[in-house]
Amino acid sequence: MNATHNENGLTASAFLATSVDGFIARDDGGLDWLVGRGETLGDTGYDDFFASVGALVMGRGTHDVVKEFEEYPYAGKRLLILSTSLESTEWPDATVHRSLDDVLETLAREGITKVYVDGGKTVSTFLRAGLLDEITISVAPVLIGSGIPLFGPLEGDVALELTATRELGAGFTQATYRVVRAAS
Amino acid sequence: MNATHNENGLTASAFLATSVDGFIARDDGGLDWLVGRGETLGDTGYDDFFASVGALVMGRGTHDVVKEFEEYPYAGKRLLILSTSLESTEWPDATVHRSLDDVLETLAREGITKVYVDGGKTVSTFLRAGLLDEITISVAPVLIGSGIPLFGPLEGDVALELTATRELGAGFTQATYRVVRAAS
């Protein structure tokens, strides 16, 4: 059907960075190749993107990384954590959900129609469930040789449609793709 | 020294295509995700690039793939095959070389200053030897999940400098990077 949003009216978007060789992190999760390059990056569009979503959905991996930050970066944003292991969260406006169905039901009940899906595993979960609509990828000008691939193994190819491309600062490029869904 | 060419005056360039998740081929070498997308690709710059090089350097893997083509695609171009196993070649203007040193000596002797390095393994050999100067990567709008990564494991990060970027047809993007060499 080549839908621009899911059947339930939800639009789910990812906003990621990779190396030129397609890794989102080193094998141990390290992001040193990415951070520290941002000084002259300019406007990546992230702030506008973040402001446009009604909620953020992430997994425990991202939760545990963000938990260590000195400052909570998602103030004022509704946040859903998809995790079978996290007991609870003390973050404001945040809830823990044991299943993707529960996440979707909660979003529908709250009338949230646009979500930012973050974290490699959660993005993959949405992608494999046919629920990811849009991917913005910023490519850092570096080869790191090995690491965690963008989405990991897929059941089949996922066709994308390029909707925007631009050059950021510091040698970064950015492309936005719409995920093309097969007829269902 | 951030050289724009190798110490010996040679400029070595790669011209490759990857999926959005950074693979140059499927695990079995398959390129079905890439070919067949080219009808509306437009001018990729390949012809100009190919015309600009004095020779092509490839490994046995690429040789064996090209050998099956109905038409020889490198007519009129000097070609060096870097292989420890290939006995000989019947291709015109082509020679087999057992070592990278032999390739470099031959190029120097023949006064060839710009080469097109092709094939994942040979490109990696040049890159690891600090001999790759420039990489042009065309990104196909598809995720394939797994496959042969762009360069494979590296001894360390390789910093790149973005020198050009453009949008091709059919949802492809293309970026050209200069390989930044550490001070030596």
Coordinates of C-alpha atoms in Angstrom, one line a residue:
Chain A
M1 CA 0.0 0.0 0.0
N2 CA 3.1 2.3 0.3
A3 CA 1.5 4.0 3.3
T4 CA 2.9 7.2 4.7
H5 CA 1.8 6.1 8.1
N6 CA 0.8 2.9 9.9
E7 CA -2.7 1.5 9.8
N8 CA -3.4 2.9 13.3
G9 CA -2.5 6.4 12.1
L10 CA 0.9 6.4 13.9
T11 CA 4.0 7.8 12.2
A12 CA 7.2 6.3 13.7
S13 CA 10.6 7.9 12.8
A14 CA 14.2 7.1 13.6
F15 CA 17.0 9.7 13.7
L16 CA 20.4 8.0 13.7
A17 CA 24.1 8.5 13.0
T18 CA 26.4 6.0 11.3
S19 CA 30.0 5.8 10.2
V20 CA 30.6 5.7 6.4
D21 CA 30.9 1.9 6.8
G22 CA 27.4 1.7 8.3
F23 CA 27.9 1.2 12.0
I24 CA 25.9 3.0 14.7
A25 CA 28.4 2.1 17.5
R26 CA 31.6 0.1 18.1
D27 CA 31.2 -3.5 19.1
D28 CA 31.2 -2.4 22.8
G29 CA 28.7 0.3 22.1
G30 CA 31.4 3.0 22.0
L31 CA 30.5 6.3 20.3
D32 CA 33.9 8.1 20.6
W33 CA 34.2 8.1 16.8
L34 CA 31.0 10.1 16.7
V35 CA 31.0 12.5 19.6
G36 CA 33.6 15.2 19.6
R37 CA 32.9 15.7 15.9
G38 CA 29.9 17.8 16.5
E39 CA 31.4 21.2 17.2
T40 CA 31.0 22.5 13.7
L41 CA 28.2 20.2 12.7
G42 CA 25.6 23.1 12.6
D43 CA 21.9 22.5 12.7
T44 CA 21.2 18.8 12.2
G45 CA 17.5 19.2 12.2
Y46 CA 17.3 17.2 15.5
D47 CA 15.7 19.9 17.5
D48 CA 12.9 20.5 15.0
F49 CA 12.4 16.7 14.7
F50 CA 12.3 16.3 18.5
A51 CA 9.8 19.1 18.9
S52 CA 7.6 17.5 16.2
V53 CA 7.0 14.2 18.0
G54 CA 4.4 13.5 20.6
A55 CA 6.5 10.8 22.4
L56 CA 9.7 9.0 22.4
V57 CA 9.9 5.2 22.4
M58 CA 13.2 3.5 23.5
G59 CA 14.4 0.2 24.9
R60 CA 16.3 -0.6 28.1
G61 CA 19.7 -0.3 26.4
T62 CA 19.1 3.4 25.6
H63 CA 17.5 4.0 28.9
D64 CA 20.5 2.7 30.8
V65 CA 22.9 4.8 28.7
V66 CA 20.8 8.0 29.2
K67 CA 20.4 7.2 32.9
E68 CA 24.1 8.0 33.4
F69 CA 23.8 11.5 31.8
E70 CA 24.2 14.4 34.2
E71 CA 21.1 16.1 32.8
Y72 CA 17.9 14.4 31.7
P73 CA 17.7 15.2 28.0
Y74 CA 14.0 14.6 27.4
A75 CA 12.3 17.1 29.7
G76 CA 8.7 17.8 28.8
K77 CA 8.5 14.8 26.4
R78 CA 6.2 11.8 26.9
L79 CA 8.5 8.7 26.9
L80 CA 7.7 5.0 26.6
I81 CA 10.2 2.4 27.5
L82 CA 9.8 -1.0 25.8
S83 CA 11.5 -3.5 28.2
T84 CA 10.7 -6.9 29.6
S85 CA 13.3 -6.4 32.4
L86 CA 13.2 -2.8 33.6
E87 CA 11.1 -2.7 36.8
S88 CA 10.1 0.9 36.8
T89 CA 11.4 4.4 35.9
E90 CA 11.6 7.5 37.9
W91 CA 11.7 9.7 34.9
P92 CA 8.9 12.2 34.6
D93 CA 6.2 11.5 32.0
A94 CA 7.7 8.0 31.4
T95 CA 6.2 4.6 31.6
V96 CA 7.5 1.0 31.1
H97 CA 5.8 -1.3 28.7
R98 CA 6.3 -5.1 28.4
S99 CA 5.2 -5.4 24.8
L100 CA 5.1 -3.6 21.5
D101 CA 1.3 -4.0 21.5
D102 CA 1.1 -2.3 24.9
V103 CA 3.2 0.6 23.5
L104 CA 0.9 0.9 20.5
E105 CA -2.3 0.7 22.6
T106 CA -1.0 3.4 25.0
L107 CA 0.0 5.7 22.2
A108 CA -3.4 5.3 20.6
R109 CA -5.2 5.8 23.9
E110 CA -3.3 9.0 24.5
G111 CA -3.9 10.3 21.0
I112 CA -0.2 10.4 20.1
T113 CA 0.3 10.2 16.3
K114 CA 4.0 10.8 15.8
V115 CA 6.8 9.0 17.7
Y116 CA 10.5 9.1 17.8
V117 CA 11.9 5.6 18.0
D118 CA 15.4 5.4 19.4
G119 CA 18.0 2.7 20.1
G120 CA 19.2 0.1 17.7
K121 CA 17.1 -2.7 19.1
T122 CA 13.8 -0.8 19.4
V123 CA 14.2 0.7 16.0
S124 CA 14.8 -2.8 14.6
T125 CA 11.7 -4.0 16.4
F126 CA 9.5 -1.3 14.8
L127 CA 11.1 -2.0 11.4
R128 CA 10.6 -5.7 11.5
A129 CA 7.0 -5.2 12.6
G130 CA 6.4 -3.0 9.6
L131 CA 5.8 0.0 11.9
L132 CA 8.8 2.3 11.0
D133 CA 7.9 5.0 8.5
E134 CA 10.9 7.3 8.3
I135 CA 14.6 7.1 8.9
T136 CA 17.0 10.1 9.0
I137 CA 20.6 9.1 8.9
S138 CA 23.5 11.4 9.5
V139 CA 26.8 9.9 8.2
A140 CA 30.0 10.8 10.0
P141 CA 33.1 11.1 7.8
V142 CA 35.0 8.1 9.3
L143 CA 35.5 4.4 8.8
I144 CA 35.6 2.3 12.0
G145 CA 36.0 -1.1 10.4
S146 CA 33.6 -3.1 12.6
G147 CA 30.8 -2.4 15.1
I148 CA 27.1 -2.7 15.6
P149 CA 25.3 -2.5 12.2
L150 CA 22.5 0.0 11.6
F151 CA 19.6 -2.4 12.0
G152 CA 21.1 -5.9 12.0
P153 CA 19.7 -8.9 10.2
L154 CA 16.3 -8.4 8.5
E155 CA 13.8 -11.0 7.3
G156 CA 14.1 -9.5 3.8
D157 CA 15.3 -6.4 2.0
V158 CA 13.6 -3.1 3.0
A159 CA 13.2 -0.7 0.2
L160 CA 13.6 3.0 1.0
E161 CA 12.6 6.1 -0.8
L162 CA 14.9 9.1 -0.5
T163 CA 12.9 12.1 0.5
A164 CA 15.6 14.6 1.5
T165 CA 19.3 14.9 1.5
R166 CA 21.7 17.6 2.7
E167 CA 25.2 18.4 3.8
L168 CA 25.8 19.2 7.4
G169 CA 29.0 20.7 8.8
A170 CA 32.1 18.8 9.8
G171 CA 31.9 16.6 6.7
F172 CA 28.6 15.0 7.7
T173 CA 25.9 14.2 5.2
Q174 CA 22.3 13.5 6.1
A175 CA 19.6 11.6 4.2
T176 CA 16.0 11.0 5.1
Y177 CA 14.2 8.0 3.7
R178 CA 10.6 6.8 3.8
V179 CA 10.3 3.1 4.5
V180 CA 8.4 1.5 1.5
R181 CA 5.9 -1.1 2.6
A182 CA 4.9 -4.0 0.4
A183 CA 1.3 -4.4 -0.5
S184 CA -0.5 -6.1 2.4
Chain B
M1 CA 51.0 15.1 6.5
N2 CA 47.4 15.0 5.1
A3 CA 48.8 14.3 1.6
T4 CA 46.6 14.5 -1.4
H5 CA 48.5 11.7 -3.1
N6 CA 50.9 9.0 -2.1
E7 CA 54.6 9.6 -1.5
N8 CA 55.3 8.0 -4.9
G9 CA 53.1 10.4 -6.7
L10 CA 50.3 7.9 -7.1
T11 CA 46.7 8.8 -6.5
A12 CA 44.5 5.7 -5.8
S13 CA 40.7 6.0 -5.9
A14 CA 37.8 3.6 -5.2
F15 CA 34.4 4.0 -6.7
L16 CA 31.9 1.8 -4.9
A17 CA 28.2 1.3 -4.1
T18 CA 26.7 0.3 -0.8
S19 CA 23.3 -0.3 0.8
V20 CA 22.1 2.2 3.4
D21 CA 23.3 -0.2 6.0
G22 CA 26.8 -0.2 4.6
F23 CA 27.2 -3.5 2.7
I24 CA 28.8 -3.8 -0.7
A25 CA 27.3 -7.2 -1.4
R26 CA 25.3 -9.9 0.2
D27 CA 27.1 -12.6 2.2
D28 CA 27.3 -14.7 -0.9
G29 CA 28.5 -11.8 -3.1
G30 CA 25.1 -11.2 -4.6
L31 CA 24.4 -7.7 -6.1
D32 CA 20.7 -8.2 -7.0
W33 CA 19.7 -5.5 -4.5
L34 CA 21.9 -3.1 -6.5
V35 CA 21.6 -4.0 -10.1
G36 CA 18.2 -3.4 -11.7
R37 CA 18.0 -0.1 -9.8
G38 CA 20.0 1.7 -12.3
E39 CA 17.5 2.5 -15.0
T40 CA 16.8 6.0 -13.8
L41 CA 20.1 6.5 -12.0
G42 CA 21.4 9.1 -14.5
D43 CA 25.0 10.0 -14.8
T44 CA 26.9 8.6 -11.7
G45 CA 30.2 10.2 -12.8
Y46 CA 31.6 6.7 -13.3
D47 CA 32.4 7.2 -17.0
D48 CA 34.3 10.5 -16.3
F49 CA 36.1 8.8 -13.4
F50 CA 37.0 5.8 -15.5
A51 CA 38.3 8.0 -18.3
S52 CA 40.5 9.9 -15.8
V53 CA 42.5 6.9 -14.5
G54 CA 45.6 5.5 -16.1
A55 CA 45.1 2.0 -14.9
L56 CA 42.7 -0.3 -13.0
V57 CA 44.0 -2.5 -10.1
M58 CA 41.8 -5.4 -9.0
G59 CA 42.1 -8.7 -7.2
R60 CA 41.2 -12.2 -8.3
G61 CA 37.7 -12.0 -6.9
T62 CA 36.8 -9.2 -9.2
H63 CA 38.7 -10.7 -12.1
D64 CA 36.7 -13.9 -11.7
V65 CA 33.4 -12.1 -11.6
V66 CA 34.2 -9.9 -14.7
K67 CA 35.5 -13.0 -16.6
E68 CA 31.9 -14.2 -16.8
F69 CA 30.7 -11.0 -18.4
E70 CA 29.6 -11.3 -22.1
E71 CA 31.6 -8.2 -23.0
Y72 CA 35.0 -7.2 -21.6
P73 CA 34.2 -3.9 -19.8
Y74 CA 37.7 -2.4 -19.6
A75 CA 38.7 -2.2 -23.3
G76 CA 41.6 0.2 -23.8
K77 CA 42.5 0.4 -20.1
R78 CA 45.7 -0.8 -18.6
L79 CA 44.8 -3.3 -15.9
L80 CA 46.8 -4.9 -13.1
I81 CA 45.6 -7.9 -11.2
L82 CA 46.9 -8.4 -7.7
S83 CA 46.7 -12.1 -7.0
T84 CA 48.9 -14.8 -5.6
S85 CA 46.9 -17.6 -7.3
L86 CA 45.9 -16.5 -10.8
E87 CA 48.3 -18.0 -13.3
S88 CA 47.9 -15.6 -16.1
T89 CA 45.3 -13.5 -17.9
E90 CA 44.3 -13.3 -21.5
W91 CA 42.8 -9.9 -21.2
P92 CA 44.5 -7.2 -23.4
D93 CA 46.8 -4.7 -21.6
A94 CA 46.5 -6.8 -18.4
T95 CA 49.2 -8.3 -16.2
V96 CA 49.2 -10.4 -13.0
H97 CA 51.2 -9.3 -10.0
R98 CA 52.1 -11.3 -6.9
S99 CA 52.5 -8.4 -4.5
L100 CA 51.4 -4.9 -3.8
D101 CA 55.1 -3.8 -4.2
D102 CA 55.2 -5.3 -7.6
V103 CA 52.0 -3.4 -8.6
L104 CA 53.4 -0.1 -7.3
E105 CA 56.8 -0.6 -9.0
T106 CA 55.0 -1.4 -12.3
L107 CA 52.8 1.7 -12.1
A108 CA 55.8 3.8 -11.3
R109 CA 57.8 2.3 -14.2
E110 CA 55.0 3.0 -16.6
G111 CA 54.5 6.5 -15.4
I112 CA 50.9 5.9 -14.3
T113 CA 49.9 8.4 -11.6
K114 CA 46.2 7.8 -11.2
V115 CA 44.6 4.4 -10.5
Y116 CA 41.2 3.0 -10.0
V117 CA 41.3 0.3 -7.3
D118 CA 38.4 -2.1 -7.4
G119 CA 37.1 -5.0 -5.4
G120 CA 36.5 -5.1 -1.7
K121 CA 39.7 -7.0 -0.8
T122 CA 42.0 -5.0 -3.0
V123 CA 40.6 -1.7 -1.9
S124 CA 41.1 -2.8 1.7
T125 CA 44.7 -3.8 0.9
F126 CA 45.4 -0.2 -0.4
L127 CA 43.5 1.3 2.5
R128 CA 45.4 -0.6 5.1
A129 CA 48.7 0.2 3.4
G130 CA 47.9 3.9 3.6
L131 CA 47.7 4.1 -0.2
L132 CA 44.1 4.9 -0.8
D133 CA 43.5 8.6 -1.5
E134 CA 39.9 8.9 -2.4
I135 CA 36.6 7.0 -2.1
T136 CA 33.4 7.7 -4.0
I137 CA 30.4 5.9 -2.5
S138 CA 27.0 5.7 -4.1
V139 CA 24.4 4.6 -1.6
A140 CA 21.4 2.6 -2.9
P141 CA 18.1 3.3 -1.1
V142 CA 17.7 -0.2 0.5
L143 CA 18.5 -2.0 3.7
I144 CA 19.7 -5.6 3.2
G145 CA 20.4 -6.5 6.8
S146 CA 23.6 -8.4 6.4
G147 CA 26.4 -8.8 3.9
I148 CA 30.0 -8.0 3.1
P149 CA 30.9 -4.7 4.8
L150 CA 32.5 -1.8 2.9
F151 CA 36.1 -2.4 4.0
G152 CA 36.0 -4.9 6.8
P153 CA 38.1 -4.7 9.9
L154 CA 40.7 -2.0 10.1
E155 CA 43.7 -1.5 12.3
G156 CA 42.3 1.8 13.5
D157 CA 39.7 4.4 12.5
V158 CA 40.2 6.1 9.2
A159 CA 39.3 9.7 9.1
L160 CA 37.7 11.0 5.9
E161 CA 37.2 14.4 4.5
L162 CA 34.0 15.0 2.5
T163 CA 34.9 16.7 -0.7
A164 CA 31.7 16.3 -2.8
T165 CA 28.1 15.1 -2.4
R166 CA 25.2 14.9 -4.7
E167 CA 21.9 13.2 -5.3
L168 CA 21.7 10.8 -8.2
G169 CA 18.5 9.4 -9.7
A170 CA 16.5 6.5 -8.3
G171 CA 17.0 7.6 -4.7
F172 CA 20.8 7.1 -4.8
T173 CA 23.1 9.6 -3.0
Q174 CA 26.8 9.9 -3.7
A175 CA 29.6 11.2 -1.6
T176 CA 33.3 11.6 -2.3
Y177 CA 35.8 11.5 0.5
R178 CA 39.5 12.1 0.7
V179 CA 41.3 9.7 3.0
V180 CA 43.0 11.7 5.7
R181 CA 46.4 10.3 6.6
A182 CA 48.0 10.8 10.0
A183 CA 51.3 12.6 10.1
S184 CA 54.0 10.2 9.3

